[in-house]
Coordinates of C-alpha atoms in Angstrom, one line a residue:
X1 CA 0.3 0.0 0.0
X2 CA 1.4 3.4 -1.1
X3 CA 1.4 6.5 1.3
X4 CA -0.2 9.5 0.1
X5 CA 2.4 11.9 2.2
X6 CA 5.2 12.9 -0.9
X7 CA 8.5 13.1 1.5
X8 CA 10.8 15.9 0.6
X9 CA 14.3 15.5 0.8
X10 CA 16.5 18.2 0.4
X11 CA 20.5 16.4 -0.1
X12 CA 23.5 17.9 0.4
X13 CA 27.2 17.3 -0.2
X14 CA 29.7 19.5 0.4
X15 CA 32.8 19.6 -2.6
X16 CA 36.6 19.6 -2.8
X17 CA 38.1 17.6 -5.2
X18 CA 34.3 16.1 -6.7
X19 CA 35.5 17.0 -10.5
X20 CA 36.5 13.9 -11.4
X21 CA 33.1 12.2 -9.3
X22 CA 30.3 14.5 -9.7
X23 CA 29.0 14.6 -13.0
X24 CA 27.9 10.8 -13.1
X25 CA 26.5 11.3 -9.0
X26 CA 24.6 13.9 -10.9
X27 CA 22.3 11.5 -13.6
X28 CA 21.7 9.4 -10.2
X29 CA 20.9 11.8 -8.7
X30 CA 18.4 13.7 -11.7
X31 CA 16.6 10.1 -11.8
X32 CA 15.5 10.4 -8.2
X33 CA 13.9 14.1 -8.5
X34 CA 10.9 11.4 -10.3
X35 CA 8.9 10.2 -7.3
X36 CA 9.9 7.6 -6.1
X37 CA 8.5 4.5 -3.6
X38 CA 10.1 3.0 -0.5
X39 CA 9.9 -0.5 0.1
X40 CA 7.4 0.2 2.9
X41 CA 5.1 2.2 0.2
X42 CA 6.4 6.0 1.2
X43 CA 6.4 8.3 -1.5
X44 CA 9.3 10.4 -1.8
X45 CA 11.4 12.5 -4.2
X46 CA 14.6 14.6 -4.0
X47 CA 13.8 18.3 -3.9
X48 CA 16.9 19.8 -4.4
X49 CA 20.7 19.1 -4.4
X50 CA 23.2 21.9 -2.8
X51 CA 26.3 20.8 -3.3
X52 CA 28.7 23.6 -0.9
X53 CA 32.2 23.8 -2.6
X54 CA 34.6 23.5 -0.3
X55 CA 37.9 25.4 -2.1
X56 CA 38.6 22.5 -3.5
X57 CA 42.0 22.1 -5.6
X58 CA 40.6 20.7 -8.4
X59 CA 38.3 21.9 -11.2
X60 CA 35.3 21.1 -8.8
X61 CA 34.1 25.3 -9.1
X62 CA 33.3 24.4 -13.2
X63 CA 31.9 21.0 -12.6
X64 CA 29.4 23.3 -10.1
X65 CA 29.0 26.0 -12.8
X66 CA 27.9 23.4 -16.0
X67 CA 25.3 21.5 -13.4
X68 CA 23.9 23.9 -12.7
X69 CA 22.5 25.3 -16.0
X70 CA 22.2 21.1 -16.8
X71 CA 19.7 20.2 -14.2
X72 CA 16.8 22.2 -12.3
X73 CA 17.2 20.1 -8.6
X74 CA 21.3 21.8 -7.8
X75 CA 21.5 24.3 -5.9
X76 CA 25.4 25.7 -5.6
X77 CA 26.2 27.0 -2.4
X78 CA 29.7 28.7 -2.9
X79 CA 32.1 29.4 0.4
X80 CA 34.7 32.4 0.6
X81 CA 37.9 30.3 1.6
X82 CA 38.1 26.5 2.6
X83 CA 36.3 25.3 5.2
X84 CA 36.7 22.4 6.1
X85 CA 34.5 19.2 5.4
X86 CA 31.5 19.2 8.2
X87 CA 30.9 23.3 8.2
X88 CA 30.2 23.1 4.4
X89 CA 27.9 20.8 5.2
X90 CA 26.9 23.2 8.0
X91 CA 25.8 25.6 5.5
X92 CA 24.0 23.2 3.0
X93 CA 21.5 22.4 5.8
X94 CA 21.1 25.9 6.8
X95 CA 19.9 26.4 3.0
X96 CA 17.6 23.2 2.8
X97 CA 13.9 24.0 2.8
X98 CA 13.3 20.1 2.2
X99 CA 11.2 17.9 4.9
X100 CA 14.1 15.8 5.3
X101 CA 17.7 16.1 5.0
X102 CA 20.2 13.8 3.7
X103 CA 23.9 14.6 3.6
X104 CA 26.2 12.4 1.5
X105 CA 29.8 12.5 0.0
X106 CA 30.6 13.1 -3.1
X107 CA 33.4 10.3 -3.7
X108 CA 29.9 8.1 -5.5
X109 CA 30.3 6.1 -2.4
X110 CA 27.0 6.6 -0.9
X111 CA 24.1 5.2 -3.4
X112 CA 21.5 8.0 -3.3
X113 CA 19.2 5.6 -4.7
X114 CA 19.1 4.1 -0.8
X115 CA 17.6 6.8 0.7
X116 CA 14.1 5.4 0.3
X117 CA 16.2 2.3 2.6
X118 CA 17.1 5.4 4.7
X119 CA 13.5 7.0 5.2
X120 CA 11.8 3.6 6.0
X121 CA 13.7 3.1 9.0
X122 CA 13.2 6.6 9.6
X123 CA 9.1 5.6 9.3
X124 CA 9.2 2.6 11.4
X125 CA 11.7 3.6 13.4
X126 CA 9.9 7.3 14.2
X127 CA 13.7 8.3 14.0
X128 CA 15.3 12.3 13.9
X129 CA 18.1 10.9 12.3
X130 CA 19.6 7.8 11.0
X131 CA 22.8 7.0 10.2
X132 CA 24.3 4.6 7.1
X133 CA 24.9 0.9 8.7
X134 CA 27.9 -0.6 5.9
X135 CA 27.1 -3.9 5.1
X136 CA 30.6 -3.7 3.8
X137 CA 33.4 -2.9 4.9
X138 CA 34.6 1.0 3.8
X139 CA 36.8 1.6 0.5
X140 CA 39.3 3.1 2.6
X141 CA 42.0 0.2 3.6
X142 CA 42.0 -2.5 7.0
X143 CA 44.4 0.8 8.9
X144 CA 41.9 3.2 8.5
X145 CA 38.5 1.1 9.1
X146 CA 40.6 -0.5 12.2
X147 CA 41.3 3.3 13.2
X148 CA 37.9 5.2 12.6
X149 CA 35.9 2.2 14.3
X150 CA 37.9 2.8 17.7
X151 CA 38.0 6.1 17.7
X152 CA 34.1 6.8 17.1
X153 CA 34.1 3.9 20.1
X154 CA 36.2 5.5 22.5
X155 CA 34.7 9.0 21.6
X156 CA 31.2 7.5 22.4
X157 CA 31.7 5.2 25.4
X158 CA 34.8 7.3 27.3
X159 CA 34.0 11.3 25.8
X160 CA 31.5 11.7 24.2
X161 CA 27.9 12.3 25.8
X162 CA 26.1 11.0 23.6
X163 CA 26.7 11.1 20.3
X164 CA 26.4 7.4 18.6
X165 CA 29.3 4.8 18.3
X166 CA 28.1 4.3 14.5
X167 CA 28.2 8.3 13.2
X168 CA 28.7 8.0 9.3
X169 CA 29.1 10.7 7.5
X170 CA 26.0 9.8 5.2
X171 CA 22.9 10.0 6.7
X172 CA 18.6 11.4 6.8
X173 CA 17.3 13.4 9.0
X174 CA 14.5 15.5 9.9
X175 CA 14.4 19.2 7.9
X176 CA 13.9 20.8 11.1
X177 CA 16.2 19.8 13.2
X178 CA 18.7 19.9 11.1
X179 CA 17.9 23.3 10.4
X180 CA 18.4 24.1 14.5
X181 CA 22.3 22.9 14.3
X182 CA 23.0 24.4 11.8
X183 CA 22.2 28.0 13.1
X184 CA 23.2 27.6 16.4
X185 CA 26.4 24.9 16.7
X186 CA 29.3 27.2 17.2
X187 CA 32.6 27.1 15.0
X188 CA 34.5 23.8 15.0
X189 CA 31.9 21.8 16.6
X190 CA 31.4 18.1 15.3
X191 CA 29.1 17.6 13.3
X192 CA 27.3 14.1 14.7
X193 CA 28.6 15.2 18.7
X194 CA 26.0 18.5 17.9
X195 CA 23.4 16.4 16.3
X196 CA 23.4 14.4 19.1
X197 CA 22.6 17.0 21.6
X198 CA 18.9 17.2 19.6
X199 CA 18.1 14.6 18.5
X200 CA 15.7 11.5 20.6
X201 CA 16.2 8.8 18.4
X202 CA 18.4 7.9 16.6
X203 CA 18.5 5.0 13.8
X204 CA 20.1 2.9 11.4
X205 CA 20.0 1.7 7.5
X206 CA 21.2 -1.4 6.2
X207 CA 23.6 0.1 2.8
X208 CA 26.3 -1.2 1.1
X209 CA 29.0 1.6 0.1
X210 CA 30.9 1.4 -3.0
X211 CA 34.1 2.4 -4.7
X212 CA 35.5 5.8 -4.8
X213 CA 35.4 6.7 -8.0
X214 CA 39.2 5.9 -8.8
X215 CA 40.6 9.0 -6.5
X216 CA 42.3 9.3 -4.4
X217 CA 40.9 11.2 -0.7
X218 CA 41.0 14.3 0.0
X219 CA 41.8 13.2 3.5
X220 CA 45.8 12.7 5.3
X221 CA 46.8 11.2 8.0
X222 CA 47.3 13.8 9.1
X223 CA 44.3 15.3 8.1
X224 CA 42.7 12.5 10.1
X225 CA 44.8 13.1 13.3
X226 CA 43.6 16.7 12.9
X227 CA 39.6 15.5 12.3
X228 CA 39.7 13.2 15.5
X229 CA 40.9 15.0 18.3
X230 CA 38.7 18.0 16.4
X231 CA 36.3 15.7 17.7
X232 CA 37.4 14.5 21.0
X233 CA 37.4 18.1 21.9
X234 CA 34.1 19.3 21.2
X235 CA 32.3 15.6 22.4
X236 CA 31.6 17.3 25.6
X237 CA 32.8 18.1 29.2
X238 CA 32.9 13.9 30.2
X239 CA 37.0 14.2 29.7
X240 CA 37.4 17.7 32.0
X241 CA 34.8 15.8 34.5
X242 CA 37.6 13.3 34.5
X243 CA 40.4 15.9 35.8
X244 CA 38.1 16.5 38.0
X245 CA 37.5 12.3 39.2
X246 CA 41.6 12.6 39.3
X247 CA 42.1 14.7 41.9
X248 CA 39.7 13.7 43.8
X249 CA 41.0 10.8 44.0
X250 CA 45.1 11.3 44.2
X251 CA 43.5 13.8 46.8
X252 CA 42.0 11.5 49.3
X253 CA 45.2 8.8 48.0
X254 CA 47.2 11.3 49.9
X255 CA 45.6 11.8 52.7
X256 CA 44.8 7.9 52.8
X257 CA 49.5 7.4 52.3
X258 CA 49.6 10.7 54.5
X259 CA 48.0 9.1 57.9
X260 CA 50.1 5.2 56.6
X261 CA 53.5 6.9 57.2
X262 CA 52.7 8.5 60.5
X263 CA 51.6 5.3 61.8
X264 CA 53.7 3.8 60.3
X265 CA 56.8 5.9 61.3
X266 CA 56.0 6.1 64.7
X267 CA 55.7 2.2 65.1
X268 CA 58.2 0.8 63.3
X269 CA 60.5 4.5 64.5
X270 CA 62.7 4.0 61.2
X271 CA 62.4 6.8 58.6
X272 CA 65.0 8.6 58.8
X273 CA 63.9 12.2 60.8
X274 CA 61.7 14.1 58.6
X275 CA 61.2 12.1 56.3
X276 CA 57.3 11.4 56.4
X277 CA 56.2 15.2 57.2
X278 CA 58.3 16.4 54.2
X279 CA 56.3 13.0 52.2
X280 CA 52.9 13.6 53.8
X281 CA 53.3 17.7 53.0
X282 CA 53.9 16.6 48.6
X283 CA 51.0 14.1 49.2
X284 CA 48.9 16.8 50.7
X285 CA 50.4 19.4 48.7
X286 CA 49.5 17.6 45.7
X287 CA 46.1 16.3 45.8
X288 CA 45.3 19.9 46.7
X289 CA 46.3 21.1 43.3
X290 CA 44.4 18.4 41.3
X291 CA 41.1 19.0 43.0
X292 CA 41.3 22.7 42.4
X293 CA 42.5 22.3 39.1
X294 CA 39.7 19.4 38.4
X295 CA 37.2 22.1 40.5
X296 CA 38.6 24.1 37.9
X297 CA 38.1 21.9 34.5
X298 CA 34.3 21.9 35.5
X299 CA 33.7 25.5 35.4
X300 CA 35.7 24.7 32.2
X301 CA 33.7 23.3 31.3
X302 CA 30.3 25.0 31.3
X303 CA 32.3 27.9 29.5
X304 CA 33.3 24.6 27.1
X305 CA 29.1 24.4 27.1
X306 CA 28.5 27.5 26.1
X307 CA 31.3 27.9 23.7
X308 CA 29.9 25.5 21.9
X309 CA 26.5 26.2 21.1
X310 CA 24.7 23.1 22.6
X311 CA 21.1 24.7 23.7
X312 CA 19.4 24.4 26.3
X313 CA 16.7 23.3 23.6
X314 CA 15.0 23.2 20.1
X315 CA 11.5 23.5 19.4
X316 CA 10.4 21.6 16.5
X317 CA 6.6 20.8 15.7
X318 CA 3.8 18.4 17.0
X319 CA 4.8 14.6 15.2
X320 CA 1.7 14.3 14.5
X321 CA 2.5 16.3 11.8
X322 CA 6.1 16.6 11.7
X323 CA 7.3 14.2 8.8
X324 CA 6.7 11.1 9.6
X325 CA 2.8 11.9 9.6
X326 CA 0.5 9.8 6.5
X327 CA -2.0 12.1 5.9
X328 CA -1.1 14.8 2.9
X329 CA 0.1 18.0 3.7
X330 CA -3.6 20.8 3.0
X331 CA -2.1 22.9 -0.6

């Protein structure tokens, strides 16, 4: 059975070196600008394709200009300089108009025809955000895949205040929530961390990744390391709270060990004169310093949350009237 509501999807693609891959991807996208039906019977269409030029080293601007002339659904967005993948994605999200926002890489490894699978998962689970769940290893090599998986797990389990461990650059999200994230998020914040602040229901859709179109990855080891470090720094204040916890733990350990040394020196009287008191002073002073650093870290954590633009709340429409409802919209 086909549902009557037509879901309009805005597709956002940050462009850094897409000269060789964008034309083929455009043909695939053009086939989705007419009405499609998912396996679960949901009607959808690609309403616009926002190509955000991020000043790469190739002739991507010429390709974007040609696609803009050839296809009505293509919307180039020109950034003033190179800002990086996530800021470019945010720029496209802020400029979108669809009921849903999908983010797709320029290299061709993401098949846009699988957007219907994302929509089925979102509707079935009433999810606000759906990530790709690759059924095959990403085409990056074993070392990069393994380190990427470990880094995501570390941030999700140890450092983040709620970011999922399975986030991917192939995503589908509710349009109004995605545009709100793009409006308030602070400079340099990792996109998936910002999404985790406001997305209550997150799901995964099974997809098959393709090869990267025969071009080299735009991420060197140095850039990947910087990418990971930005993820760590913006993942939340849990790392700062670890500093606070360590301060308290060392302070208590110092007092306990100091008591042990005092008792031992009284009982055995084997310690050199003045040594127990000196060691006790060092332990207590070090513990006090670490505890003070922990208190300072708590204050810094509050300031970090404010600087990153984490909102205290986000107002959205009634879910019954949102993109999950099945009734056709009034004209």
